[in-house]
Short mmCIF file of C-alpha atoms in Angstrom, two decimals:
data_model
loop_
_atom_site.label_atom_id
_atom_site.label_comp_id
_atom_site.label_asym_id
_atom_site.label_seq_id
_atom_site.Cartn_x
_atom_site.Cartn_y
_atom_site.Cartn_z
CA UNK A 741 0.00 0.00 0.00
CA UNK A 742 1.06 3.58 -0.45
CA UNK A 743 1.71 5.44 2.77
CA UNK A 744 1.12 9.17 2.94
CA UNK A 745 2.84 10.95 5.78
CA UNK A 746 4.09 14.13 7.38
CA UNK A 747 7.70 13.97 8.49
CA UNK A 748 7.20 16.64 11.07
CA UNK A 749 4.22 15.20 12.89
CA UNK A 750 4.57 11.52 11.97
CA UNK A 751 0.82 11.41 11.42
CA UNK A 752 0.51 8.65 8.84
CA UNK A 753 -2.52 7.44 6.95
CA UNK A 754 -2.78 4.75 4.30
CA UNK A 755 -4.07 5.66 0.87
CA UNK A 756 -4.52 3.23 -2.01
CA UNK A 757 -3.45 -0.40 -2.39
CA UNK A 758 -0.01 -1.35 -3.67
CA UNK A 759 2.20 -4.42 -3.77
CA UNK A 760 4.73 -2.76 -1.48
CA UNK A 761 5.04 0.05 1.02
CA UNK A 762 7.55 1.78 3.23
CA UNK A 763 7.05 2.17 6.97
CA UNK A 764 8.78 4.82 9.07
CA UNK A 765 10.65 3.27 11.98
CA UNK A 766 12.05 6.42 13.53
CA UNK A 767 12.70 10.11 13.00
CA UNK A 768 15.60 11.72 14.86
CA UNK A 769 17.05 15.22 14.86
CA UNK A 770 20.73 16.02 14.36
CA UNK A 771 20.53 19.78 14.82
CA UNK A 772 19.42 23.08 13.38
CA UNK A 773 20.22 23.72 9.73
CA UNK A 774 22.18 26.99 9.21
CA UNK A 775 19.97 29.61 7.62
CA UNK A 776 22.19 30.37 4.64
CA UNK A 777 21.01 31.35 1.17
CA UNK A 778 22.74 28.32 -0.32
CA UNK A 779 22.39 25.00 1.47
CA UNK A 780 25.49 23.55 3.13
CA UNK A 781 23.72 20.37 4.26
CA UNK A 782 21.92 17.96 1.97
CA UNK A 783 23.64 18.35 -1.40
CA UNK A 784 23.46 15.48 -3.90
CA UNK A 785 27.26 15.24 -4.22
CA UNK A 786 27.87 14.54 -0.53
CA UNK A 787 29.41 11.07 -0.44
CA UNK A 788 28.61 10.59 2.31
CA UNK A 789 26.70 12.46 5.03
CA UNK A 790 25.56 9.21 6.69
CA UNK A 791 27.84 6.19 7.16
CA UNK A 792 27.20 2.99 9.14
CA UNK A 793 30.02 0.78 10.41
CA UNK A 794 30.49 -1.68 13.25
CA UNK A 795 27.08 -1.14 14.86
CA UNK A 796 27.24 2.66 14.80
CA UNK A 797 25.86 5.24 12.41
CA UNK A 798 27.83 8.45 11.81
CA UNK A 799 26.61 11.78 10.42
CA UNK A 800 28.47 14.82 9.06
CA UNK A 801 26.87 18.27 8.79
CA UNK A 802 27.24 21.95 9.65
CA UNK A 803 25.63 23.87 12.48
CA UNK A 804 25.81 27.59 13.18
CA UNK A 805 28.06 29.05 15.81
CA UNK A 806 26.22 29.60 19.09
CA UNK A 807 26.91 33.35 19.11
CA UNK A 808 27.43 34.24 15.44
CA UNK A 809 25.08 32.71 12.85
CA UNK A 810 27.27 33.93 9.97
CA UNK A 811 29.82 31.32 11.09
CA UNK A 812 29.28 27.57 10.78
CA UNK A 813 31.24 24.68 12.29
CA UNK A 814 31.73 21.18 10.85
CA UNK A 815 29.96 18.72 13.12
CA UNK A 816 30.09 14.95 13.54
CA UNK A 817 27.51 12.81 15.31
CA UNK A 818 27.18 9.12 16.04
CA UNK A 819 24.64 6.74 17.52
CA UNK A 820 24.56 3.05 18.41
CA UNK A 821 22.05 1.15 16.29
CA UNK A 822 21.48 -1.49 18.97
CA UNK A 823 21.13 -1.44 22.73
CA UNK A 824 19.19 0.72 25.14
CA UNK A 825 20.81 4.05 24.25
CA UNK A 826 20.36 5.01 20.59
CA UNK A 827 20.54 8.78 21.01
CA UNK A 828 22.85 10.85 18.82
CA UNK A 829 25.95 12.29 20.48
CA UNK A 830 27.77 15.05 18.63
CA UNK A 831 30.60 17.54 18.69
CA UNK A 832 31.59 20.50 16.53
CA UNK A 833 35.01 21.56 15.33
CA UNK A 834 34.86 25.01 16.89
CA UNK A 835 38.46 25.61 15.82
CA UNK A 836 37.28 25.88 12.20
CA UNK A 837 34.98 28.63 10.95
CA UNK A 838 33.04 28.07 7.74
CA UNK A 839 32.00 31.49 6.46
CA UNK A 840 31.30 31.26 2.72
CA UNK A 841 27.61 31.04 1.80
CA UNK A 842 28.33 28.50 -0.93
CA UNK A 843 26.42 25.27 -1.44
CA UNK A 844 29.49 23.52 -2.84
CA UNK A 845 31.18 23.60 0.58
CA UNK A 846 29.67 20.40 1.95
CA UNK A 847 31.19 17.79 4.30
CA UNK A 848 31.85 14.24 3.09
CA UNK A 849 32.69 11.41 5.49
CA UNK A 850 34.53 8.13 5.01
CA UNK A 851 35.63 5.36 7.38
CA UNK A 852 38.60 2.99 7.15
CA UNK A 853 37.39 -0.40 8.32
CA UNK A 854 40.98 -1.57 8.73
CA UNK A 855 42.26 0.93 11.28
CA UNK A 856 39.03 2.58 12.42
CA UNK A 857 39.93 6.10 11.29
CA UNK A 858 37.28 8.63 10.27
CA UNK A 859 38.07 10.95 7.36
CA UNK A 860 36.32 14.16 6.35
CA UNK A 861 36.74 16.50 3.40
CA UNK A 862 34.92 19.81 3.82
CA UNK A 863 34.47 23.47 2.86
CA UNK A 864 35.76 22.94 -0.68
CA UNK A 865 35.04 25.07 -3.73
CA UNK A 866 38.12 25.69 -5.84
CA UNK A 867 40.33 26.10 -2.78
CA UNK A 868 43.16 24.27 -1.03
CA UNK A 869 42.33 20.86 0.43
CA UNK A 870 40.54 20.84 3.81
CA UNK A 871 40.93 17.38 5.34
CA UNK A 872 40.87 15.92 8.82
CA UNK A 873 41.46 12.39 10.07
CA UNK A 874 40.82 10.83 13.45
CA UNK A 875 42.99 8.67 15.61
CA UNK A 876 43.06 4.98 14.77
CA UNK A 877 40.51 2.77 16.51
CA UNK A 878 37.73 5.36 16.80
CA UNK A 879 35.32 3.36 14.63
CA UNK A 880 36.64 -0.13 15.40
CA UNK A 881 36.41 0.40 19.19
CA UNK A 882 33.49 2.83 19.48
CA UNK A 883 32.56 1.98 23.07
CA UNK A 884 36.08 2.64 24.30
CA UNK A 885 36.39 6.30 23.29
CA UNK A 886 34.94 9.62 24.35
CA UNK A 887 33.22 11.24 21.37
CA UNK A 888 34.97 14.63 21.20
CA UNK A 889 36.82 16.73 18.64
CA UNK A 890 40.07 15.80 20.40
CA UNK A 891 39.91 12.51 18.53
CA UNK A 892 40.92 14.41 15.37
CA UNK A 893 44.12 16.09 14.30
CA UNK A 894 44.36 19.55 12.72
CA UNK A 895 43.08 20.62 9.33
CA UNK A 896 45.49 19.37 6.64
CA UNK A 897 46.05 20.75 3.15
CA UNK A 898 47.67 17.53 1.90
CA UNK A 899 46.73 13.88 2.32
CA UNK A 900 49.05 12.06 4.76
CA UNK A 901 51.27 9.70 2.77
CA UNK A 902 51.40 11.88 -0.35
CA UNK A 903 54.26 14.09 0.75
CA UNK A 904 56.08 13.14 -2.46
CA UNK A 905 53.44 15.08 -4.41
CA UNK A 906 53.58 18.82 -4.96
CA UNK A 907 50.54 20.09 -3.04
CA UNK A 908 50.54 23.30 -5.10
CA UNK A 909 49.59 21.13 -8.07
CA UNK A 910 47.52 18.27 -6.68
CA UNK A 911 45.69 19.77 -3.71
CA UNK A 912 44.62 23.22 -4.91
CA UNK A 913 41.31 24.26 -6.48
CA UNK A 914 39.64 21.25 -4.86
CA UNK A 915 35.88 20.65 -5.01
CA UNK A 916 33.50 17.73 -4.37
CA UNK A 917 35.45 15.31 -2.13
CA UNK A 918 33.80 11.86 -2.14
CA UNK A 919 34.74 8.82 -0.07
CA UNK A 920 33.87 5.20 -0.84
CA UNK A 921 34.71 2.07 1.15
CA UNK A 922 36.48 -0.62 -0.85
CA UNK A 923 34.69 -3.99 -0.59
CA UNK A 924 36.61 -7.24 -0.13
CA UNK A 925 35.97 -8.17 -3.77
CA UNK A 926 37.96 -5.14 -4.94
CA UNK A 927 40.84 -5.11 -2.47
CA UNK A 928 44.28 -5.32 -4.00
CA UNK A 929 47.43 -6.75 -2.48
CA UNK A 930 48.22 -3.45 -0.72
CA UNK A 931 45.03 -3.77 1.39
CA UNK A 932 43.67 -0.29 0.67
CA UNK A 933 40.14 0.01 2.03
CA UNK A 934 38.96 3.56 1.21
CA UNK A 935 38.85 5.69 -1.92
CA UNK A 936 38.79 9.48 -2.19
CA UNK A 937 37.56 11.08 -5.41
CA UNK A 938 37.80 14.82 -5.98
CA UNK A 939 37.89 17.47 -8.68
CA UNK A 940 40.88 19.72 -9.19
CA UNK A 941 40.06 22.78 -11.27
CA UNK A 942 36.97 24.88 -11.76
CA UNK A 943 33.58 24.45 -13.38
CA UNK A 944 34.13 23.84 -17.08
CA UNK A 945 37.89 23.42 -16.59
CA UNK A 946 38.60 20.55 -14.22
CA UNK A 947 39.93 17.01 -13.81
CA UNK A 948 38.90 14.19 -11.48
CA UNK A 949 41.48 12.35 -9.39
CA UNK A 950 41.46 9.17 -7.32
CA UNK A 951 43.40 8.33 -4.15
CA UNK A 952 43.36 5.19 -2.00
CA UNK A 953 43.89 4.82 1.73
CA UNK A 954 45.78 1.89 3.25
CA UNK A 955 45.11 1.35 6.98
CA UNK A 956 47.96 2.43 9.27
CA UNK A 957 49.94 3.67 6.26
CA UNK A 958 48.13 6.58 4.61
CA UNK A 959 47.05 7.77 1.19
CA UNK A 960 48.56 7.14 -2.21
CA UNK A 961 47.59 8.48 -5.59
CA UNK A 962 45.82 6.28 -8.13
CA UNK A 963 45.77 8.99 -10.76
CA UNK A 964 43.81 11.43 -12.87
CA UNK A 965 41.11 9.26 -14.40
CA UNK A 966 38.86 11.95 -15.94
CA UNK A 967 40.55 14.83 -17.75
CA UNK A 968 38.57 17.78 -18.97
CA UNK A 969 39.36 19.34 -22.35
CA UNK A 970 37.78 22.80 -22.26
CA UNK A 971 35.17 21.14 -20.04
CA UNK A 972 34.87 19.04 -16.91
CA UNK A 973 33.08 15.85 -15.94
CA UNK A 974 30.34 15.94 -13.31
CA UNK A 975 29.93 12.42 -11.97
CA UNK A 976 26.59 11.06 -10.77
CA UNK A 977 28.54 9.03 -8.23
CA UNK A 978 31.13 6.27 -7.94
CA UNK A 979 30.17 2.77 -6.81
CA UNK A 980 31.47 -0.80 -6.63
CA UNK A 981 29.54 -3.81 -7.92
CA UNK A 982 29.60 -7.24 -6.27
CA UNK A 983 32.56 -8.31 -8.44
CA UNK A 984 34.67 -5.41 -7.20
CA UNK A 985 34.36 -3.35 -10.39
CA UNK A 986 34.32 0.43 -9.89
CA UNK A 987 31.61 2.14 -11.96
CA UNK A 988 30.94 5.78 -12.70
CA UNK A 989 28.65 7.80 -14.97
CA UNK A 990 28.87 11.47 -15.77
CA UNK A 991 27.87 14.43 -17.89
CA UNK A 992 30.27 16.97 -19.36
CA UNK A 993 29.98 20.72 -18.91
CA UNK A 994 31.67 22.85 -21.55
CA UNK A 995 33.65 25.91 -20.57
CA UNK A 996 32.33 29.40 -21.21
CA UNK A 997 34.82 32.23 -20.89
CA UNK A 998 33.57 34.36 -17.99
CA UNK A 999 36.49 36.76 -17.70
CA UNK A 1000 35.24 40.07 -16.33
CA UNK A 1001 31.76 38.72 -15.66
CA UNK A 1002 29.90 38.47 -12.37
CA UNK A 1003 30.36 34.77 -11.60
CA UNK A 1004 27.62 33.40 -9.36
CA UNK A 1005 28.59 31.28 -6.36
CA UNK A 1006 26.32 28.44 -7.42
CA UNK A 1007 26.79 28.37 -11.19
CA UNK A 1008 27.72 31.53 -13.07
CA UNK A 1009 27.96 31.54 -16.85
CA UNK A 1010 29.25 27.94 -16.74
CA UNK A 1011 25.86 26.59 -15.68
CA UNK A 1012 23.85 23.41 -16.28
CA UNK A 1013 22.69 24.64 -19.68
CA UNK A 1014 26.20 23.70 -20.87
CA UNK A 1015 25.88 20.08 -19.69
CA UNK A 1016 25.70 17.38 -22.34
CA UNK A 1017 25.66 13.58 -22.79
CA UNK A 1018 25.41 10.66 -20.39
CA UNK A 1019 28.78 8.88 -20.23
CA UNK A 1020 29.98 5.68 -18.58
CA UNK A 1021 33.19 3.81 -17.75
CA UNK A 1022 34.30 1.17 -15.29
CA UNK A 1023 37.47 -0.25 -13.78
CA UNK A 1024 38.27 -3.83 -12.80
CA UNK A 1025 41.46 -2.96 -10.90
CA UNK A 1026 40.60 -0.22 -8.41
CA UNK A 1027 40.85 2.62 -10.89
CA UNK A 1028 44.24 1.79 -12.40
CA UNK A 1029 42.77 1.12 -15.86
CA UNK A 1030 39.35 2.00 -17.26
CA UNK A 1031 37.10 0.29 -19.79
CA UNK A 1032 34.17 1.48 -21.87
CA UNK A 1033 30.84 -0.32 -22.12
CA UNK A 1034 32.29 -2.67 -24.75
CA UNK A 1035 35.24 -3.72 -22.57
CA UNK A 1036 37.77 -1.70 -24.53
CA UNK A 1037 40.57 -0.15 -22.46
CA UNK A 1038 40.32 3.63 -22.64
CA UNK A 1039 42.54 4.84 -19.78
CA UNK A 1040 45.66 3.74 -17.90
CA UNK A 1041 46.86 5.55 -14.78
CA UNK A 1042 50.39 4.10 -14.87
CA UNK A 1043 50.81 5.48 -18.39
CA UNK A 1044 49.16 8.77 -17.30
CA UNK A 1045 46.46 8.26 -19.92
CA UNK A 1046 43.11 9.45 -18.48
CA UNK A 1047 39.64 9.27 -19.95
CA UNK A 1048 39.08 12.33 -22.17
CA UNK A 1049 35.92 13.53 -23.97
CA UNK A 1050 37.17 11.91 -27.20
CA UNK A 1051 37.74 8.49 -25.57
CA UNK A 1052 36.11 5.71 -27.57
CA UNK A 1053 32.68 4.48 -26.54
CA UNK A 1054 32.10 6.57 -23.42
CA UNK A 1055 28.91 8.30 -24.62
CA UNK A 1056 25.94 6.07 -23.82
CA UNK A 1057 23.19 8.57 -24.63
CA UNK A 1058 23.88 11.71 -26.62
CA UNK A 1059 22.10 14.63 -24.96
CA UNK A 1060 22.83 18.07 -26.45
CA UNK A 1061 23.64 21.23 -24.58
CA UNK A 1062 20.41 22.84 -23.38
CA UNK A 1063 19.04 19.27 -23.33
CA UNK A 1064 18.19 19.49 -19.64
CA UNK A 1065 20.60 16.92 -18.16
CA UNK A 1066 21.69 17.98 -14.68
CA UNK A 1067 25.09 17.51 -13.09
CA UNK A 1068 25.61 15.13 -10.17
CA UNK A 1069 22.13 13.70 -9.76
CA UNK A 1070 22.44 10.05 -8.71
CA UNK A 1071 23.56 6.50 -9.47
CA UNK A 1072 23.73 3.16 -7.68
CA UNK A 1073 24.61 -0.47 -8.42
CA UNK A 1074 22.19 -3.26 -7.52
CA UNK A 1075 23.02 -6.71 -6.13
CA UNK A 1076 23.17 -8.21 -9.64
CA UNK A 1077 25.67 -5.63 -10.89
CA UNK A 1078 23.22 -3.45 -12.83
CA UNK A 1079 24.02 0.26 -12.82
CA UNK A 1080 21.05 2.57 -12.27
CA UNK A 1081 21.30 6.29 -13.03
CA UNK A 1082 18.73 8.98 -12.16
CA UNK A 1083 18.88 12.19 -14.16
CA UNK A 1084 16.65 14.39 -16.29
CA UNK A 1085 16.20 15.68 -19.85
CA UNK A 1086 14.02 18.02 -21.88
CA UNK A 1087 14.84 16.34 -25.21
CA UNK A 1088 11.12 15.73 -25.87
CA UNK A 1089 10.29 19.36 -25.14
CA UNK A 1090 9.41 18.90 -21.45
CA UNK A 1091 11.81 18.44 -18.53
CA UNK A 1092 11.31 14.90 -17.21
CA UNK A 1093 13.14 12.64 -14.81
CA UNK A 1094 14.69 9.61 -16.53
CA UNK A 1095 15.85 6.25 -15.29
CA UNK A 1096 18.85 4.93 -17.23
CA UNK A 1097 20.11 1.45 -16.47
CA UNK A 1098 22.76 -0.98 -17.63
CA UNK A 1099 21.80 -4.65 -17.66
CA UNK A 1100 23.97 -7.60 -16.65
CA UNK A 1101 24.76 -8.00 -20.37
CA UNK A 1102 25.85 -4.34 -20.73
CA UNK A 1103 22.67 -3.26 -22.54
CA UNK A 1104 21.42 0.22 -21.68
CA UNK A 1105 17.78 1.32 -21.34
CA UNK A 1106 16.48 4.88 -21.06
CA UNK A 1107 12.97 5.44 -19.70
CA UNK A 1108 11.13 8.63 -18.63
CA UNK A 1109 9.37 8.32 -15.30
CA UNK A 1110 5.58 8.09 -15.50
CA UNK A 1111 3.44 11.02 -14.46
CA UNK A 1112 1.12 11.36 -11.47
CA UNK A 1113 -2.06 9.70 -12.86
CA UNK A 1114 -0.22 6.45 -13.55
CA UNK A 1115 1.57 6.59 -10.19
CA UNK A 1116 -1.57 7.64 -8.26
CA UNK A 1117 0.63 10.22 -6.57
CA UNK A 1118 -0.88 13.09 -4.63
CA UNK A 1119 2.43 14.94 -4.84
CA UNK A 1120 2.74 14.86 -8.64
CA UNK A 1121 6.50 14.73 -8.06
CA UNK A 1122 7.38 13.42 -11.52
CA UNK A 1123 5.59 16.35 -13.12
CA UNK A 1124 7.78 18.93 -11.39
CA UNK A 1125 11.47 18.56 -12.40
CA UNK A 1126 13.27 21.67 -13.59
CA UNK A 1127 16.72 22.05 -15.08
CA UNK A 1128 18.17 23.31 -11.78
CA UNK A 1129 15.67 21.79 -9.33
CA UNK A 1130 16.36 19.65 -6.26
CA UNK A 1131 18.09 16.39 -7.18
CA UNK A 1132 16.95 12.95 -6.10
CA UNK A 1133 18.58 9.64 -5.20
CA UNK A 1134 18.37 6.10 -6.55
CA UNK A 1135 18.61 3.19 -4.08
CA UNK A 1136 18.87 -0.56 -4.72
CA UNK A 1137 18.30 -2.44 -1.44
CA UNK A 1138 20.75 -5.40 -1.62
CA UNK A 1139 18.46 -7.87 0.15
CA UNK A 1140 15.28 -7.02 -1.80
CA UNK A 1141 13.67 -10.31 -2.92
CA UNK A 1142 12.17 -8.45 -5.89
CA UNK A 1143 15.47 -6.77 -6.86
CA UNK A 1144 13.65 -3.49 -6.36
CA UNK A 1145 14.97 -0.05 -7.18
CA UNK A 1146 13.76 2.99 -5.24
CA UNK A 1147 13.80 6.60 -6.36
CA UNK A 1148 13.83 9.24 -3.61
CA UNK A 1149 12.36 12.29 -5.35
CA UNK A 1150 12.04 15.80 -3.88
CA UNK A 1151 9.47 18.09 -5.44
CA UNK A 1152 10.87 20.73 -7.78
CA UNK A 1153 7.64 22.75 -7.65
CA UNK A 1154 7.99 26.29 -6.35
CA UNK A 1155 7.95 26.49 -2.52
CA UNK A 1156 7.19 22.76 -2.21
CA UNK A 1157 8.99 20.47 0.26
CA UNK A 1158 7.09 17.34 -0.77
CA UNK A 1159 8.93 14.03 -1.03
CA UNK A 1160 7.94 10.82 -2.81
CA UNK A 1161 9.49 7.37 -2.99
CA UNK A 1162 8.88 5.32 -6.15
CA UNK A 1163 9.64 1.65 -6.66
CA UNK A 1164 10.18 -0.61 -9.66
CA UNK A 1165 11.35 -4.21 -10.00
CA UNK A 1166 13.61 -6.30 -12.19
CA UNK A 1167 10.65 -8.52 -13.12
CA UNK A 1168 8.92 -5.42 -14.46
CA UNK A 1169 12.05 -4.45 -16.41
CA UNK A 1170 12.20 -1.37 -14.18
CA UNK A 1171 9.17 0.13 -15.90
CA UNK A 1172 6.56 -0.86 -13.28
CA UNK A 1173 6.95 2.29 -11.20
CA UNK A 1174 4.62 2.78 -8.25
CA UNK A 1175 4.46 5.17 -5.33
CA UNK A 1176 5.33 3.37 -2.09
CA UNK A 1177 5.55 6.37 0.24
CA UNK A 1178 5.13 10.11 0.07
CA UNK A 1179 4.80 13.14 2.31
CA UNK A 1180 3.36 16.55 1.38
CA UNK A 1181 6.17 18.34 3.23
CA UNK A 1182 9.42 17.78 5.08
CA UNK A 1183 12.16 17.75 2.44
CA UNK A 1184 13.53 21.26 2.08
CA UNK A 1185 16.58 20.28 0.07
CA UNK A 1186 18.20 17.27 -1.57
CA UNK A 1187 17.75 13.89 0.19
CA UNK A 1188 20.74 11.70 1.01
CA UNK A 1189 20.89 8.11 2.27
CA UNK A 1190 23.20 5.73 4.14
CA UNK A 1191 24.46 3.23 1.53
CA UNK A 1192 26.23 1.11 4.15
CA UNK A 1193 23.32 0.61 6.53
CA UNK A 1194 21.31 -0.91 3.68
CA UNK A 1195 23.59 -3.90 3.23
CA UNK A 1196 23.08 -6.64 5.80
CA UNK A 1197 25.91 -8.61 4.22
CA UNK A 1198 28.39 -5.85 5.05
CA UNK A 1199 27.42 -5.03 8.61
CA UNK A 1200 24.25 -3.02 8.01
CA UNK A 1201 20.78 -3.93 9.25
CA UNK A 1202 18.82 -3.41 6.03
CA UNK A 1203 17.21 -0.14 7.14
CA UNK A 1204 16.95 2.82 4.76
CA UNK A 1205 18.16 5.96 6.55
CA UNK A 1206 17.45 9.27 4.82
CA UNK A 1207 19.26 12.51 5.67
CA UNK A 1208 16.76 15.34 5.20
CA UNK A 1209 16.71 19.08 5.77
CA UNK A 1210 13.20 19.67 7.10
CA UNK A 1211 12.68 23.41 7.40
CA UNK A 1212 15.21 24.58 9.98
CA UNK A 1213 15.93 21.06 11.21
CA UNK A 1214 18.33 18.34 10.03
CA UNK A 1215 16.63 14.96 10.42
CA UNK A 1216 17.40 11.29 9.88
CA UNK A 1217 14.35 9.27 8.86
CA UNK A 1218 14.58 5.48 9.08
CA UNK A 1219 12.41 3.23 6.91
CA UNK A 1220 11.61 -0.48 7.15
CA UNK A 1221 12.24 -2.16 3.77
CA UNK A 1222 10.72 -5.52 4.65
CA UNK A 1223 7.94 -5.16 2.09
CA UNK A 1224 10.24 -3.88 -0.67
#
């Protein structure tokens, strides 16, 4: 059945009959969202704001200074997922002041399973690296430590272990830090267990780099795997499949010379109208070499040969500039190795959300999402996307018996904070979309989720945790996926 709800009041009522539904298990509050013009919490390119490991869930976000709301502090929280005390405990890095009202300046969190260190990249938009790492053992022995900022060292402008690299080349003009845990299937002989992906360069003129972290040793460079040529790649995400392959999809944004112009903090002349094409590549060896959809090698890090816009076979769907594709929407990989991408186009004359997916035989399908009458949706979410509207997420619960895919869609309608969750199945060839939960309000910006808590095979409990900015409040909403 479809469940209609209000995140604020938790007053839920059932409407309609469906094959599946989501049930809210809990709603908790992390803190007050800073009242900036541009959101610092809840941006689609945060990878990640929520991370589960070893029975604890961790959250990364900003809160305002207690006496000066024009200053924000990076904040980390954690909670035990089992036991009698499941309350969040948090601390802020009051030694660091975030002052730019710039929605690029998010916090991303990663955890090394091997040595229990927590890693954060934060306050980044074309500036020197801002990185902090905790003491070893913080995440592997969570009950043995006091949760305070003293667990972390100072802000670093270079990754520990990369002192052989010139930081004035490799760690300047940094934006969009993303962390990703390396699964056992992908681990190489050097035992690295965490990846960092980031852009060096500006909008329209940037390259994407990969680094790997080896527990108790530090970071080392994998290489520049995406090189812009009068453009830059905006990835929808970076994910491993069950074989250990590393998959990414992206759109390119062409450069527009903005010398002497008033460049906006959020976009400027190099905006989403200059995005084009949906591209894809994957790596079987932790990013050292890259293949196109037809298994042809197109990049080699040892040879310093990155993927470039002219690389063979990277364009999966040609979408022209002004075609409505947005940067950094969403992707995920399901338990069978299928890649699912959520993005949008106006190539038929109307901006629509699209689901693009790659089958287990490397065949791609491109399908617009159905509109409200077919979905029986009170929110009419799929009728609202705009070229710069709030971005959604795509989720593939690993233990779903139906191999379901969920889309977490925020309304793009003016002044709306509605949120809907759609579901489709492999048996329906991912065309049988239905609404399984929605709320008329409660999602003020872009939803995020905890990818690690979903996977019961990797230490999670199968619960879907959403990170939502609800008005002035930062919330975590937990859903039961039993019926999905």
